[in-house]
Amino acid sequence: MLSPPELPVCTYVEQPILIPPSSSTPNQTLYLSNLDDQKFLRFSIKYLYLFKKSVSVDILKKSLSRILVDFYPLAGRLRKSKHVDHEDDDHKLEVECNGEGAVFVEAFMDLCADEFLRFSDKPNRSWRKLLYRVEAQSFLDIPPLVVQVTNLRCGGMILCTAINHCLCDGIGTSQFLRAWAHITTNYTSDLPITPSPSHSRNVLKPQEIKSEITCTNPGFTKNTLFDNDIINQYYRSQPLVPSCLTFTPSHILHLKRQCTPMLKCTTFEIVASHTWRAWVKSLDLSPSVHVKLLFSVNIRKRLDPEMPQGYYGNGFVLACAETTVKELVSANLYTGVKLVQRAKSSVTDEYVRSVVNLLEDKTVKTDLSASLVISQWSKLGLEDLDFGRGKPLHMGPITGDIYCLFLPVIGDFNAVRVLVSMPESVVDKFEYYMNAFSGWEVNGEANENICVESKDFK
């Protein structure tokens, strides 16, 4: 197994600085909804962008300072809510909007964009040097926004950002980054941001609803022990190896044809179902084990009334498809797709309100014990980010994760890259099952031609 090349040393041009908003912003405390401060969201979403041509660091600093006037909570600091019952209770968080600023770091790396691109199929550990690590005692002490701009030998640039997930979801991070890029390209101090970010999270405050709220939602649990501990033992006992596969429009069409004409489905539904089945098969679980697929559903237009335009907080809930191993793997793809569609259709206004109320009980947690979690990045417009010198050659995460990411494919809007880290002993089986299309053949080419990037990145 070949090892990926280690990235060269990253040289910092100067010490990290704080970029505050360029003009005064509200000095207030921002309420975070129960969807915002879930325990499993207490991390930063880390994006990596590779550009062929760099943008002036001074211009990036200036435009970042300007855009933070609109997205001022990202220049603030997380803290424990002053309304908690106990001093050491960190379950409820809020944002102190104090204009302290985002962390900004400028660096240089003796590397060309083309060299990086040759090995950009999946993250490896040396990529972590492309994002400055803030020394902090706890998650709360890390500023909500950290940016590193690394200029390359060829005149290219790698831009990495870490955006606190408690403040933004995927749609929100895309909204912020696109607004920053727009300001950078068309800089004027009075340029309006469209849509204007909506800061109020009160639309998701707990309230009385018709149905009784109990901990029966399949995506949540109160258990501290895992019923299906075999999965967690897999993940704890072995190194995790990122696996990345690209599904072209032809691959996706072939998968969909296994369900039509009886069932019409979206690209997400068919690829999610296929990935879930491959993941379960590769783990060799007992047929009676109960397995789940958790995936984010945008709720911005599912509430009554709809959430305000420009809402960039966590406007999603996890839908949950569930069944036994036997029922999932022994049936055809149609069955899995129906489970995904049923889970998605269950996300109604009443369902969302019930989840918000359910999360008032801080012993309730997302059930990750026997679940594959899919996060959809492929339709957020992240691959179109342009700071004035052209669209990126590559975009993706900085590190691999046990969560499954659906990533965009540069230059092909209808393709999907599936990235997920698997235990070392089963990654080959996972990739085999992902490639095992029933009767797959397009233009005489067998299923081996599905693009599987090598699993050498550890």
PDB file of N, CA and C in Angstrom, residues 339-379:
ATOM      1  N   LEU A 339     -37.337   3.316   2.326  1.00  0.00           N
ATOM      2  CA  LEU A 339     -37.070   3.677   3.723  1.00  0.00           C
ATOM      3  C   LEU A 339     -36.543   5.102   3.821  1.00  0.00           C
ATOM      4  N   VAL A 340     -35.656   5.475   2.913  1.00  0.00           N
ATOM      5  CA  VAL A 340     -35.108   6.831   2.904  1.00  0.00           C
ATOM      6  C   VAL A 340     -36.205   7.840   2.602  1.00  0.00           C
ATOM      7  N   GLN A 341     -37.038   7.555   1.621  1.00  0.00           N
ATOM      8  CA  GLN A 341     -38.114   8.479   1.264  1.00  0.00           C
ATOM      9  C   GLN A 341     -39.121   8.634   2.399  1.00  0.00           C
ATOM     10  N   ARG A 342     -39.438   7.527   3.061  1.00  0.00           N
ATOM     11  CA  ARG A 342     -40.380   7.585   4.175  1.00  0.00           C
ATOM     12  C   ARG A 342     -39.816   8.444   5.312  1.00  0.00           C
ATOM     13  N   ALA A 343     -38.507   8.272   5.584  1.00  0.00           N
ATOM     14  CA  ALA A 343     -37.880   9.069   6.641  1.00  0.00           C
ATOM     15  C   ALA A 343     -37.898  10.550   6.289  1.00  0.00           C
ATOM     16  N   LYS A 344     -37.620  10.859   5.028  1.00  0.00           N
ATOM     17  CA  LYS A 344     -37.607  12.256   4.599  1.00  0.00           C
ATOM     18  C   LYS A 344     -38.997  12.884   4.687  1.00  0.00           C
ATOM     19  N   SER A 345     -40.010  12.148   4.252  1.00  0.00           N
ATOM     20  CA  SER A 345     -41.370  12.692   4.252  1.00  0.00           C
ATOM     21  C   SER A 345     -41.924  12.882   5.657  1.00  0.00           C
ATOM     22  N   SER A 346     -41.330  12.222   6.649  1.00  0.00           N
ATOM     23  CA  SER A 346     -41.799  12.363   8.024  1.00  0.00           C
ATOM     24  C   SER A 346     -41.390  13.694   8.650  1.00  0.00           C
ATOM     25  N   VAL A 347     -40.471  14.409   7.999  1.00  0.00           N
ATOM     26  CA  VAL A 347     -39.980  15.679   8.553  1.00  0.00           C
ATOM     27  C   VAL A 347     -40.978  16.780   8.209  1.00  0.00           C
ATOM     28  N   THR A 348     -41.972  16.932   9.053  1.00  0.00           N
ATOM     29  CA  THR A 348     -43.010  17.947   8.917  1.00  0.00           C
ATOM     30  C   THR A 348     -42.792  19.036   9.967  1.00  0.00           C
ATOM     31  N   ASP A 349     -43.620  20.062   9.913  1.00  0.00           N
ATOM     32  CA  ASP A 349     -43.554  21.118  10.922  1.00  0.00           C
ATOM     33  C   ASP A 349     -43.716  20.529  12.319  1.00  0.00           C
ATOM     34  N   GLU A 350     -44.694  19.656  12.486  1.00  0.00           N
ATOM     35  CA  GLU A 350     -44.943  19.066  13.802  1.00  0.00           C
ATOM     36  C   GLU A 350     -43.758  18.230  14.262  1.00  0.00           C
ATOM     37  N   TYR A 351     -43.166  17.493  13.340  1.00  0.00           N
ATOM     38  CA  TYR A 351     -42.003  16.675  13.685  1.00  0.00           C
ATOM     39  C   TYR A 351     -40.838  17.540  14.160  1.00  0.00           C
ATOM     40  N   VAL A 352     -40.565  18.624  13.418  1.00  0.00           N
ATOM     41  CA  VAL A 352     -39.452  19.501  13.789  1.00  0.00           C
ATOM     42  C   VAL A 352     -39.690  20.117  15.156  1.00  0.00           C
ATOM     43  N   ARG A 353     -40.908  20.599  15.403  1.00  0.00           N
ATOM     44  CA  ARG A 353     -41.214  21.203  16.707  1.00  0.00           C
ATOM     45  C   ARG A 353     -41.048  20.173  17.822  1.00  0.00           C
ATOM     46  N   SER A 354     -41.419  18.928  17.532  1.00  0.00           N
ATOM     47  CA  SER A 354     -41.291  17.900  18.564  1.00  0.00           C
ATOM     48  C   SER A 354     -39.830  17.614  18.874  1.00  0.00           C
ATOM     49  N   VAL A 355     -38.978  17.644  17.844  1.00  0.00           N
ATOM     50  CA  VAL A 355     -37.540  17.435  18.070  1.00  0.00           C
ATOM     51  C   VAL A 355     -36.968  18.573  18.911  1.00  0.00           C
ATOM     52  N   VAL A 356     -37.353  19.809  18.581  1.00  0.00           N
ATOM     53  CA  VAL A 356     -36.865  20.966  19.345  1.00  0.00           C
ATOM     54  C   VAL A 356     -37.255  20.829  20.812  1.00  0.00           C
ATOM     55  N   ASN A 357     -38.494  20.438  21.073  1.00  0.00           N
ATOM     56  CA  ASN A 357     -38.934  20.256  22.452  1.00  0.00           C
ATOM     57  C   ASN A 357     -38.249  19.065  23.110  1.00  0.00           C
ATOM     58  N   LEU A 358     -38.084  17.997  22.356  1.00  0.00           N
ATOM     59  CA  LEU A 358     -37.426  16.810  22.880  1.00  0.00           C
ATOM     60  C   LEU A 358     -36.022  17.123  23.381  1.00  0.00           C
ATOM     61  N   LEU A 359     -35.312  18.002  22.666  1.00  0.00           N
ATOM     62  CA  LEU A 359     -33.935  18.335  23.016  1.00  0.00           C
ATOM     63  C   LEU A 359     -33.831  19.258  24.224  1.00  0.00           C
ATOM     64  N   GLU A 360     -34.967  19.669  24.793  1.00  0.00           N
ATOM     65  CA  GLU A 360     -34.925  20.358  26.076  1.00  0.00           C
ATOM     66  C   GLU A 360     -34.396  19.425  27.160  1.00  0.00           C
ATOM     67  N   ASP A 361     -34.619  18.139  26.978  1.00  0.00           N
ATOM     68  CA  ASP A 361     -34.076  17.130  27.883  1.00  0.00           C
ATOM     69  C   ASP A 361     -32.637  16.866  27.467  1.00  0.00           C
ATOM     70  N   LYS A 362     -31.680  17.354  28.248  1.00  0.00           N
ATOM     71  CA  LYS A 362     -30.279  17.297  27.854  1.00  0.00           C
ATOM     72  C   LYS A 362     -29.666  15.909  27.998  1.00  0.00           C
ATOM     73  N   THR A 363     -30.458  14.938  28.494  1.00  0.00           N
ATOM     74  CA  THR A 363     -29.960  13.562  28.498  1.00  0.00           C
ATOM     75  C   THR A 363     -30.239  12.874  27.162  1.00  0.00           C
ATOM     76  N   VAL A 364     -31.027  13.511  26.313  1.00  0.00           N
ATOM     77  CA  VAL A 364     -31.337  12.951  25.001  1.00  0.00           C
ATOM     78  C   VAL A 364     -30.185  13.264  24.047  1.00  0.00           C
ATOM     79  N   LYS A 365     -29.738  12.240  23.340  1.00  0.00           N
ATOM     80  CA  LYS A 365     -28.616  12.400  22.420  1.00  0.00           C
ATOM     81  C   LYS A 365     -28.947  11.751  21.081  1.00  0.00           C
ATOM     82  N   THR A 366     -28.254  12.200  20.057  1.00  0.00           N
ATOM     83  CA  THR A 366     -28.379  11.560  18.753  1.00  0.00           C
ATOM     84  C   THR A 366     -27.856  10.134  18.849  1.00  0.00           C
ATOM     85  N   ASP A 367     -28.614   9.190  18.323  1.00  0.00           N
ATOM     86  CA  ASP A 367     -28.238   7.781  18.416  1.00  0.00           C
ATOM     87  C   ASP A 367     -27.253   7.419  17.301  1.00  0.00           C
ATOM     88  N   LEU A 368     -25.979   7.355  17.667  1.00  0.00           N
ATOM     89  CA  LEU A 368     -24.931   7.051  16.698  1.00  0.00           C
ATOM     90  C   LEU A 368     -24.412   5.628  16.829  1.00  0.00           C
ATOM     91  N   SER A 369     -25.074   4.820  17.658  1.00  0.00           N
ATOM     92  CA  SER A 369     -24.528   3.508  18.018  1.00  0.00           C
ATOM     93  C   SER A 369     -24.483   2.537  16.851  1.00  0.00           C
ATOM     94  N   ALA A 370     -25.483   2.530  16.014  1.00  0.00           N
ATOM     95  CA  ALA A 370     -25.510   1.616  14.868  1.00  0.00           C
ATOM     96  C   ALA A 370     -25.979   2.369  13.638  1.00  0.00           C
ATOM     97  N   SER A 371     -25.464   3.578  13.490  1.00  0.00           N
ATOM     98  CA  SER A 371     -25.990   4.479  12.470  1.00  0.00           C
ATOM     99  C   SER A 371     -24.892   4.958  11.530  1.00  0.00           C
ATOM    100  N   LEU A 372     -25.227   4.990  10.251  1.00  0.00           N
ATOM    101  CA  LEU A 372     -24.418   5.705   9.279  1.00  0.00           C
ATOM    102  C   LEU A 372     -25.022   7.096   9.154  1.00  0.00           C
ATOM    103  N   VAL A 373     -24.189   8.126   9.305  1.00  0.00           N
ATOM    104  CA  VAL A 373     -24.659   9.511   9.228  1.00  0.00           C
ATOM    105  C   VAL A 373     -24.142  10.124   7.930  1.00  0.00           C
ATOM    106  N   ILE A 374     -25.057  10.634   7.116  1.00  0.00           N
ATOM    107  CA  ILE A 374     -24.684  11.242   5.836  1.00  0.00           C
ATOM    108  C   ILE A 374     -24.941  12.739   5.884  1.00  0.00           C
ATOM    109  N   SER A 375     -23.921  13.499   5.477  1.00  0.00           N
ATOM    110  CA  SER A 375     -24.038  14.952   5.371  1.00  0.00           C
ATOM    111  C   SER A 375     -23.879  15.336   3.904  1.00  0.00           C
ATOM    112  N   GLN A 376     -24.829  16.117   3.421  1.00  0.00           N
ATOM    113  CA  GLN A 376     -24.898  16.451   2.000  1.00  0.00           C
ATOM    114  C   GLN A 376     -24.191  17.760   1.720  1.00  0.00           C
ATOM    115  N   TRP A 377     -23.008  17.715   1.078  1.00  0.00           N
ATOM    116  CA  TRP A 377     -22.286  18.908   0.668  1.00  0.00           C
ATOM    117  C   TRP A 377     -22.383  19.145  -0.833  1.00  0.00           C
ATOM    118  N   SER A 378     -22.934  18.212  -1.570  1.00  0.00           N
ATOM    119  CA  SER A 378     -22.793  18.244  -3.023  1.00  0.00           C
ATOM    120  C   SER A 378     -23.723  19.232  -3.716  1.00  0.00           C
ATOM    121  N   LYS A 379     -24.723  19.744  -3.025  1.00  0.00           N
ATOM    122  CA  LYS A 379     -25.671  20.661  -3.665  1.00  0.00           C
ATOM    123  C   LYS A 379     -25.747  22.010  -2.961  1.00  0.00           C
TER     124      LYS A 379
END
